[in-house]
């Protein structure tokens, strides 16, 4: 898990993402998805406004990087690069709700589907 967080951090700080705007540092860090069976997913929110994301479910994998913003109630991920190994389920933007404990709630089709819990602060 630690290696994956390091890789996501490296992805989030690639030169292609150098144009992200710095953000409120209170939400920056590494997050792990909890509450969804058989799915592994991580998000790394960098202090410089860049993010790295990965999700795996069986043989399906997604990876993305781009910029993130927050208004304190939500975190918006805006994708610059995304890779999937099956089909075309790419997204350009994903909005996560910030819960009262600082977790990030994932939404799919209008329903809360798991929470990203912070596992590393910056």
PDB file of C-alpha atoms in Angstrom:
ATOM      1  CA  UNK A   1       0.000   0.000   0.000  1.00  0.00           C
ATOM      2  CA  UNK A   2       2.813   2.403   0.858  1.00  0.00           C
ATOM      3  CA  UNK A   3       4.434   1.777  -2.543  1.00  0.00           C
ATOM      4  CA  UNK A   4       1.171   2.571  -4.324  1.00  0.00           C
ATOM      5  CA  UNK A   5       0.886   5.848  -2.382  1.00  0.00           C
ATOM      6  CA  UNK A   6       4.438   6.758  -3.396  1.00  0.00           C
ATOM      7  CA  UNK A   7       3.668   5.996  -7.053  1.00  0.00           C
ATOM      8  CA  UNK A   8       0.489   8.091  -6.913  1.00  0.00           C
ATOM      9  CA  UNK A   9       2.401  10.959  -5.343  1.00  0.00           C
ATOM     10  CA  UNK A  10       4.970  10.772  -8.133  1.00  0.00           C
ATOM     11  CA  UNK A  11       2.197  10.756 -10.752  1.00  0.00           C
ATOM     12  CA  UNK A  12       0.551  13.747  -9.135  1.00  0.00           C
ATOM     13  CA  UNK A  13       3.777  15.747  -9.366  1.00  0.00           C
ATOM     14  CA  UNK A  14       4.710  15.096 -12.990  1.00  0.00           C
ATOM     15  CA  UNK A  15       5.644  18.120 -15.132  1.00  0.00           C
ATOM     16  CA  UNK A  16       2.443  17.761 -17.170  1.00  0.00           C
ATOM     17  CA  UNK A  17       0.539  18.741 -14.041  1.00  0.00           C
ATOM     18  CA  UNK A  18       2.710  21.683 -13.048  1.00  0.00           C
ATOM     19  CA  UNK A  19      -0.094  24.138 -13.883  1.00  0.00           C
ATOM     20  CA  UNK A  20      -2.383  23.125 -11.024  1.00  0.00           C
ATOM     21  CA  UNK A  21      -3.113  25.824  -8.466  1.00  0.00           C
ATOM     22  CA  UNK A  22      -2.081  25.369  -4.818  1.00  0.00           C
ATOM     23  CA  UNK A  23      -5.029  24.481  -2.595  1.00  0.00           C
ATOM     24  CA  UNK A  24      -6.072  24.551   1.052  1.00  0.00           C
ATOM     25  CA  UNK A  25      -3.569  22.145   2.659  1.00  0.00           C
ATOM     26  CA  UNK A  26      -6.029  20.747   5.214  1.00  0.00           C
ATOM     27  CA  UNK A  27      -7.307  18.082   2.796  1.00  0.00           C
ATOM     28  CA  UNK A  28      -3.971  17.257   1.130  1.00  0.00           C
ATOM     29  CA  UNK A  29      -2.759  13.697   1.694  1.00  0.00           C
ATOM     30  CA  UNK A  30      -3.322  10.082   0.745  1.00  0.00           C
ATOM     31  CA  UNK A  31      -6.766   8.467   0.924  1.00  0.00           C
ATOM     32  CA  UNK A  32      -7.880   4.820   0.744  1.00  0.00           C
ATOM     33  CA  UNK A  33     -11.404   3.744  -0.268  1.00  0.00           C
ATOM     34  CA  UNK A  34     -13.276   1.845   2.447  1.00  0.00           C
ATOM     35  CA  UNK A  35     -16.734   0.304   2.526  1.00  0.00           C
ATOM     36  CA  UNK A  36     -16.781  -1.171  -0.990  1.00  0.00           C
ATOM     37  CA  UNK A  37     -16.273  -4.917  -1.300  1.00  0.00           C
ATOM     38  CA  UNK A  38     -13.627  -6.234  -3.698  1.00  0.00           C
ATOM     39  CA  UNK A  39     -12.583  -2.732  -4.812  1.00  0.00           C
ATOM     40  CA  UNK A  40      -9.219  -1.151  -4.090  1.00  0.00           C
ATOM     41  CA  UNK A  41      -8.857   2.564  -4.703  1.00  0.00           C
ATOM     42  CA  UNK A  42      -6.495   5.336  -3.630  1.00  0.00           C
ATOM     43  CA  UNK A  43      -6.401   9.088  -4.124  1.00  0.00           C
ATOM     44  CA  UNK A  44      -3.371  11.281  -3.465  1.00  0.00           C
ATOM     45  CA  UNK A  45      -4.156  15.004  -3.122  1.00  0.00           C
ATOM     46  CA  UNK A  46      -0.974  17.074  -3.423  1.00  0.00           C
ATOM     47  CA  UNK A  47      -0.318  20.442  -1.778  1.00  0.00           C
ATOM     48  CA  UNK A  48       0.299  21.869  -5.254  1.00  0.00           C
ATOM     49  CA  UNK A  49      -3.256  21.081  -6.382  1.00  0.00           C
ATOM     50  CA  UNK A  50      -2.302  17.943  -8.338  1.00  0.00           C
ATOM     51  CA  UNK A  51      -3.886  14.538  -7.693  1.00  0.00           C
ATOM     52  CA  UNK A  52      -3.205  10.898  -8.505  1.00  0.00           C
ATOM     53  CA  UNK A  53      -5.978   8.267  -8.523  1.00  0.00           C
ATOM     54  CA  UNK A  54      -6.233   4.518  -9.009  1.00  0.00           C
ATOM     55  CA  UNK A  55      -9.036   1.983  -8.761  1.00  0.00           C
ATOM     56  CA  UNK A  56      -8.980  -1.756  -9.277  1.00  0.00           C
ATOM     57  CA  UNK A  57     -11.901  -4.187  -9.321  1.00  0.00           C
ATOM     58  CA  UNK A  58     -11.039  -7.724 -10.393  1.00  0.00           C
ATOM     59  CA  UNK A  59      -9.328  -7.427 -13.783  1.00  0.00           C
ATOM     60  CA  UNK A  60     -10.528  -3.830 -14.298  1.00  0.00           C
ATOM     61  CA  UNK A  61      -8.088  -0.999 -13.552  1.00  0.00           C
ATOM     62  CA  UNK A  62      -8.295   2.800 -13.733  1.00  0.00           C
ATOM     63  CA  UNK A  63      -5.532   5.364 -13.233  1.00  0.00           C
ATOM     64  CA  UNK A  64      -5.875   9.123 -13.507  1.00  0.00           C
ATOM     65  CA  UNK A  65      -4.088  12.327 -12.653  1.00  0.00           C
ATOM     66  CA  UNK A  66      -4.965  15.977 -12.895  1.00  0.00           C
ATOM     67  CA  UNK A  67      -5.833  18.904 -10.644  1.00  0.00           C
ATOM     68  CA  UNK A  68      -8.073  19.113  -7.608  1.00  0.00           C
ATOM     69  CA  UNK A  69      -9.986  21.940  -5.957  1.00  0.00           C
ATOM     70  CA  UNK A  70     -12.082  22.261  -2.837  1.00  0.00           C
ATOM     71  CA  UNK A  71     -14.728  24.592  -1.493  1.00  0.00           C
ATOM     72  CA  UNK A  72     -14.524  22.960   1.950  1.00  0.00           C
ATOM     73  CA  UNK A  73     -17.653  20.852   1.372  1.00  0.00           C
ATOM     74  CA  UNK A  74     -16.579  19.035  -1.782  1.00  0.00           C
ATOM     75  CA  UNK A  75     -13.388  18.022  -3.564  1.00  0.00           C
ATOM     76  CA  UNK A  76     -13.491  18.197  -7.359  1.00  0.00           C
ATOM     77  CA  UNK A  77     -11.028  16.078  -9.344  1.00  0.00           C
ATOM     78  CA  UNK A  78     -10.466  17.377 -12.881  1.00  0.00           C
ATOM     79  CA  UNK A  79      -8.713  14.757 -15.011  1.00  0.00           C
ATOM     80  CA  UNK A  80      -5.897  15.579 -17.410  1.00  0.00           C
ATOM     81  CA  UNK A  81      -4.856  11.969 -18.131  1.00  0.00           C
ATOM     82  CA  UNK A  82      -6.786   8.771 -17.558  1.00  0.00           C
ATOM     83  CA  UNK A  83      -6.000   5.184 -18.395  1.00  0.00           C
ATOM     84  CA  UNK A  84      -8.338   2.190 -18.198  1.00  0.00           C
ATOM     85  CA  UNK A  85      -7.578  -1.369 -19.228  1.00  0.00           C
ATOM     86  CA  UNK A  86     -11.135  -2.440 -20.210  1.00  0.00           C
ATOM     87  CA  UNK A  87     -13.893  -0.525 -21.944  1.00  0.00           C
ATOM     88  CA  UNK A  88     -14.327   3.211 -21.903  1.00  0.00           C
ATOM     89  CA  UNK A  89     -15.538   4.173 -18.423  1.00  0.00           C
ATOM     90  CA  UNK A  90     -13.369   7.270 -18.251  1.00  0.00           C
ATOM     91  CA  UNK A  91     -14.482  10.364 -16.389  1.00  0.00           C
ATOM     92  CA  UNK A  92     -13.366  13.961 -16.880  1.00  0.00           C
ATOM     93  CA  UNK A  93     -14.425  15.214 -13.494  1.00  0.00           C
ATOM     94  CA  UNK A  94     -15.428  13.597 -10.205  1.00  0.00           C
ATOM     95  CA  UNK A  95     -16.934  15.390  -7.215  1.00  0.00           C
ATOM     96  CA  UNK A  96     -16.456  13.894  -3.748  1.00  0.00           C
ATOM     97  CA  UNK A  97     -18.222  15.168  -0.613  1.00  0.00           C
ATOM     98  CA  UNK A  98     -16.137  15.982   2.470  1.00  0.00           C
ATOM     99  CA  UNK A  99     -17.626  14.262   5.533  1.00  0.00           C
ATOM    100  CA  UNK A 100     -17.471  15.526   9.130  1.00  0.00           C
ATOM    101  CA  UNK A 101     -14.346  13.424   9.853  1.00  0.00           C
ATOM    102  CA  UNK A 102     -12.422  14.665   6.813  1.00  0.00           C
ATOM    103  CA  UNK A 103     -13.149  11.619   4.654  1.00  0.00           C
ATOM    104  CA  UNK A 104     -14.155  11.922   1.009  1.00  0.00           C
ATOM    105  CA  UNK A 105     -17.466  10.302   0.040  1.00  0.00           C
ATOM    106  CA  UNK A 106     -17.534   8.692  -3.415  1.00  0.00           C
ATOM    107  CA  UNK A 107     -20.772   9.022  -5.404  1.00  0.00           C
ATOM    108  CA  UNK A 108     -21.979   6.859  -8.305  1.00  0.00           C
ATOM    109  CA  UNK A 109     -25.364   7.423  -9.969  1.00  0.00           C
ATOM    110  CA  UNK A 110     -26.529   9.665  -7.109  1.00  0.00           C
ATOM    111  CA  UNK A 111     -25.693   7.143  -4.366  1.00  0.00           C
ATOM    112  CA  UNK A 112     -22.895   7.263  -1.789  1.00  0.00           C
ATOM    113  CA  UNK A 113     -20.529   4.382  -2.572  1.00  0.00           C
ATOM    114  CA  UNK A 114     -17.787   4.147   0.038  1.00  0.00           C
ATOM    115  CA  UNK A 115     -15.591   6.717   1.714  1.00  0.00           C
ATOM    116  CA  UNK A 116     -11.967   7.592   1.044  1.00  0.00           C
ATOM    117  CA  UNK A 117     -10.316   7.687   4.483  1.00  0.00           C
ATOM    118  CA  UNK A 118      -7.095   9.657   4.924  1.00  0.00           C
ATOM    119  CA  UNK A 119      -4.126   7.379   5.548  1.00  0.00           C
ATOM    120  CA  UNK A 120      -1.412  10.012   5.152  1.00  0.00           C
ATOM    121  CA  UNK A 121      -1.267  13.761   5.813  1.00  0.00           C
ATOM    122  CA  UNK A 122       1.156  16.229   4.264  1.00  0.00           C
TER     123      UNK A 122
END
